[in-house]
Amino acid sequence: QVQLVESGGGLVQPGGSLRLSCAASGRIFSINDMGWYRQASGKERELVATITRASSTNYADSVKGRFAISRDNTRNTVYLQMNSLKPEDTAVYFCNADIYDIFVVRQTYWGKGTPVTVSS
């Protein structure tokens, strides 16, 4: 089995920073794209940022210039550095990864999410 576990969420004041982490574990052969999504209360889940294995990145317009996605392939971990946070960034943040397991079966996996609240 493969698991994704997020960490690093919490309460932060507007203008503050947080760093989210997501570690993949289990019977992993290789990991392709990884990403972060978020879902605010009463809204649909939306893309925040993605990163390829070669570290090419893509961002939602709403976070460009404020958030940075990175990964450590040796640790099967993806990070999201969030700066200049705004109240509208409040959401549950989910990690996502496109993984080949040891049986070379490709599947998209999701973490259970970590909440981020931006409030004074």
PDB file of C-alpha atoms in Angstrom:
ATOM      1  CA  GLN A   1       0.000   0.000   0.000  1.00  0.00           C
ATOM      2  CA  VAL A   2       0.964   3.604  -0.525  1.00  0.00           C
ATOM      3  CA  GLN A   3       0.182   6.460   1.847  1.00  0.00           C
ATOM      4  CA  LEU A   4       0.537  10.231   1.671  1.00  0.00           C
ATOM      5  CA  VAL A   5       0.711  12.090   4.973  1.00  0.00           C
ATOM      6  CA  GLU A   6       0.580  15.880   5.159  1.00  0.00           C
ATOM      7  CA  SER A   7       1.857  18.037   8.008  1.00  0.00           C
ATOM      8  CA  GLY A   8       2.551  21.669   8.807  1.00  0.00           C
ATOM      9  CA  GLY A   9      -0.893  23.212   8.752  1.00  0.00           C
ATOM     10  CA  GLY A  10      -2.200  25.493  11.467  1.00  0.00           C
ATOM     11  CA  LEU A  11      -3.366  28.967  12.399  1.00  0.00           C
ATOM     12  CA  VAL A  12      -1.401  31.942  11.106  1.00  0.00           C
ATOM     13  CA  GLN A  13      -1.993  35.681  10.963  1.00  0.00           C
ATOM     14  CA  PRO A  14      -2.442  37.489   7.639  1.00  0.00           C
ATOM     15  CA  GLY A  15       0.940  38.171   6.096  1.00  0.00           C
ATOM     16  CA  GLY A  16       2.478  35.210   7.840  1.00  0.00           C
ATOM     17  CA  SER A  17       4.089  32.045   6.499  1.00  0.00           C
ATOM     18  CA  LEU A  18       3.649  28.292   6.769  1.00  0.00           C
ATOM     19  CA  ARG A  19       5.473  25.356   5.260  1.00  0.00           C
ATOM     20  CA  LEU A  20       3.506  22.226   4.434  1.00  0.00           C
ATOM     21  CA  SER A  21       5.117  18.835   3.954  1.00  0.00           C
ATOM     22  CA  CYS A  22       3.762  15.645   2.416  1.00  0.00           C
ATOM     23  CA  ALA A  23       5.620  12.359   2.672  1.00  0.00           C
ATOM     24  CA  ALA A  24       4.805   9.343   0.544  1.00  0.00           C
ATOM     25  CA  SER A  25       5.501   5.920   1.984  1.00  0.00           C
ATOM     26  CA  GLY A  26       4.842   2.274   1.254  1.00  0.00           C
ATOM     27  CA  ARG A  27       5.477   0.062  -1.739  1.00  0.00           C
ATOM     28  CA  ILE A  28       6.678   2.786  -4.070  1.00  0.00           C
ATOM     29  CA  PHE A  29       8.597   2.178  -7.281  1.00  0.00           C
ATOM     30  CA  SER A  30       8.647   5.750  -8.544  1.00  0.00           C
ATOM     31  CA  ILE A  31       6.771   9.029  -8.184  1.00  0.00           C
ATOM     32  CA  ASN A  32       5.878  11.216 -11.147  1.00  0.00           C
ATOM     33  CA  ASP A  33       4.025  14.485 -10.647  1.00  0.00           C
ATOM     34  CA  MET A  34       3.216  15.686  -7.134  1.00  0.00           C
ATOM     35  CA  GLY A  35       0.951  18.519  -6.165  1.00  0.00           C
ATOM     36  CA  TRP A  36      -1.033  20.489  -3.653  1.00  0.00           C
ATOM     37  CA  TYR A  37      -4.739  21.209  -3.829  1.00  0.00           C
ATOM     38  CA  ARG A  38      -7.014  23.003  -1.404  1.00  0.00           C
ATOM     39  CA  GLN A  39     -10.675  23.047  -0.525  1.00  0.00           C
ATOM     40  CA  ALA A  40     -12.282  25.915   1.323  1.00  0.00           C
ATOM     41  CA  SER A  41     -15.522  25.423   3.213  1.00  0.00           C
ATOM     42  CA  GLY A  42     -18.433  25.254   0.788  1.00  0.00           C
ATOM     43  CA  LYS A  43     -16.212  25.324  -2.279  1.00  0.00           C
ATOM     44  CA  GLU A  44     -14.797  22.806  -4.713  1.00  0.00           C
ATOM     45  CA  ARG A  45     -11.277  21.476  -4.447  1.00  0.00           C
ATOM     46  CA  GLU A  46      -8.851  23.541  -6.520  1.00  0.00           C
ATOM     47  CA  LEU A  47      -5.308  23.229  -7.777  1.00  0.00           C
ATOM     48  CA  VAL A  48      -2.661  25.168  -5.875  1.00  0.00           C
ATOM     49  CA  ALA A  49       0.602  23.964  -7.405  1.00  0.00           C
ATOM     50  CA  THR A  50       2.172  20.962  -9.102  1.00  0.00           C
ATOM     51  CA  ILE A  51       5.737  19.790  -9.640  1.00  0.00           C
ATOM     52  CA  THR A  52       7.164  17.181 -11.984  1.00  0.00           C
ATOM     53  CA  ARG A  53       9.886  14.719 -11.068  1.00  0.00           C
ATOM     54  CA  ALA A  54      12.336  17.027 -12.848  1.00  0.00           C
ATOM     55  CA  SER A  55      11.020  19.908 -10.704  1.00  0.00           C
ATOM     56  CA  SER A  56       9.114  21.846 -13.346  1.00  0.00           C
ATOM     57  CA  THR A  57       6.402  23.755 -11.529  1.00  0.00           C
ATOM     58  CA  ASN A  58       2.944  25.131 -12.176  1.00  0.00           C
ATOM     59  CA  TYR A  59       0.906  27.466  -9.952  1.00  0.00           C
ATOM     60  CA  ALA A  60      -2.622  28.755  -9.674  1.00  0.00           C
ATOM     61  CA  ASP A  61      -2.754  32.457 -10.497  1.00  0.00           C
ATOM     62  CA  SER A  62      -4.017  33.215  -6.997  1.00  0.00           C
ATOM     63  CA  VAL A  63      -0.786  31.982  -5.354  1.00  0.00           C
ATOM     64  CA  LYS A  64       1.872  32.963  -7.906  1.00  0.00           C
ATOM     65  CA  GLY A  65       4.672  34.929  -6.292  1.00  0.00           C
ATOM     66  CA  ARG A  66       3.588  33.925  -2.776  1.00  0.00           C
ATOM     67  CA  PHE A  67       3.775  30.114  -2.702  1.00  0.00           C
ATOM     68  CA  ALA A  68       6.633  27.834  -3.734  1.00  0.00           C
ATOM     69  CA  ILE A  69       6.410  24.088  -4.326  1.00  0.00           C
ATOM     70  CA  SER A  70       9.476  21.866  -4.088  1.00  0.00           C
ATOM     71  CA  ARG A  71      10.290  18.187  -3.661  1.00  0.00           C
ATOM     72  CA  ASP A  72      12.963  15.876  -2.342  1.00  0.00           C
ATOM     73  CA  ASN A  73      12.969  12.733  -4.459  1.00  0.00           C
ATOM     74  CA  THR A  74      15.296  10.950  -2.022  1.00  0.00           C
ATOM     75  CA  ARG A  75      12.680  11.369   0.715  1.00  0.00           C
ATOM     76  CA  ASN A  76       9.567  10.981  -1.497  1.00  0.00           C
ATOM     77  CA  THR A  77       8.422  14.290  -0.060  1.00  0.00           C
ATOM     78  CA  VAL A  78       6.829  17.406  -1.505  1.00  0.00           C
ATOM     79  CA  TYR A  79       6.746  20.794   0.209  1.00  0.00           C
ATOM     80  CA  LEU A  80       4.666  23.939  -0.100  1.00  0.00           C
ATOM     81  CA  GLN A  81       6.177  27.142   1.253  1.00  0.00           C
ATOM     82  CA  MET A  82       3.366  29.651   1.728  1.00  0.00           C
ATOM     83  CA  ASN A  83       4.275  33.311   2.274  1.00  0.00           C
ATOM     84  CA  SER A  84       2.217  36.501   2.520  1.00  0.00           C
ATOM     85  CA  LEU A  85      -0.804  34.453   3.508  1.00  0.00           C
ATOM     86  CA  LYS A  86      -4.266  35.955   3.103  1.00  0.00           C
ATOM     87  CA  PRO A  87      -7.572  35.060   4.760  1.00  0.00           C
ATOM     88  CA  GLU A  88      -8.747  33.686   1.408  1.00  0.00           C
ATOM     89  CA  ASP A  89      -5.978  31.061   1.598  1.00  0.00           C
ATOM     90  CA  THR A  90      -7.894  29.436   4.451  1.00  0.00           C
ATOM     91  CA  ALA A  91      -8.697  25.872   3.418  1.00  0.00           C
ATOM     92  CA  VAL A  92      -7.836  22.238   3.921  1.00  0.00           C
ATOM     93  CA  TYR A  93      -4.716  21.523   1.872  1.00  0.00           C
ATOM     94  CA  PHE A  94      -4.361  18.113   0.226  1.00  0.00           C
ATOM     95  CA  CYS A  95      -1.289  16.438  -1.199  1.00  0.00           C
ATOM     96  CA  ASN A  96      -1.544  14.486  -4.437  1.00  0.00           C
ATOM     97  CA  ALA A  97       0.926  12.201  -6.197  1.00  0.00           C
ATOM     98  CA  ASP A  98       1.063  10.085  -9.351  1.00  0.00           C
ATOM     99  CA  ILE A  99       2.817   6.904  -8.220  1.00  0.00           C
ATOM    100  CA  TYR A 100       3.985   3.629  -9.701  1.00  0.00           C
ATOM    101  CA  ASP A 101       3.960   0.988  -6.975  1.00  0.00           C
ATOM    102  CA  ILE A 102       6.332  -1.979  -6.808  1.00  0.00           C
ATOM    103  CA  PHE A 103       4.012  -3.939  -9.085  1.00  0.00           C
ATOM    104  CA  VAL A 104       4.346  -1.128 -11.628  1.00  0.00           C
ATOM    105  CA  VAL A 105       0.697  -0.217 -11.231  1.00  0.00           C
ATOM    106  CA  ARG A 106       0.144   3.498 -11.722  1.00  0.00           C
ATOM    107  CA  GLN A 107      -2.356   5.295  -9.516  1.00  0.00           C
ATOM    108  CA  THR A 108      -3.088   8.761  -8.185  1.00  0.00           C
ATOM    109  CA  TYR A 109      -2.991   8.990  -4.414  1.00  0.00           C
ATOM    110  CA  TRP A 110      -4.332  11.633  -2.054  1.00  0.00           C
ATOM    111  CA  GLY A 111      -3.485  12.563   1.507  1.00  0.00           C
ATOM    112  CA  LYS A 112      -6.153  13.197   4.129  1.00  0.00           C
ATOM    113  CA  GLY A 113      -5.431  16.920   4.245  1.00  0.00           C
ATOM    114  CA  THR A 114      -4.052  19.458   6.677  1.00  0.00           C
ATOM    115  CA  PRO A 115      -6.045  22.547   7.668  1.00  0.00           C
ATOM    116  CA  VAL A 116      -4.683  26.052   7.199  1.00  0.00           C
ATOM    117  CA  THR A 117      -6.449  29.000   8.815  1.00  0.00           C
ATOM    118  CA  VAL A 118      -5.361  32.569   8.112  1.00  0.00           C
ATOM    119  CA  SER A 119      -6.936  34.906  10.620  1.00  0.00           C
ATOM    120  CA  SER A 120      -6.075  37.696  13.003  1.00  0.00           C
TER     121      SER A 120
END
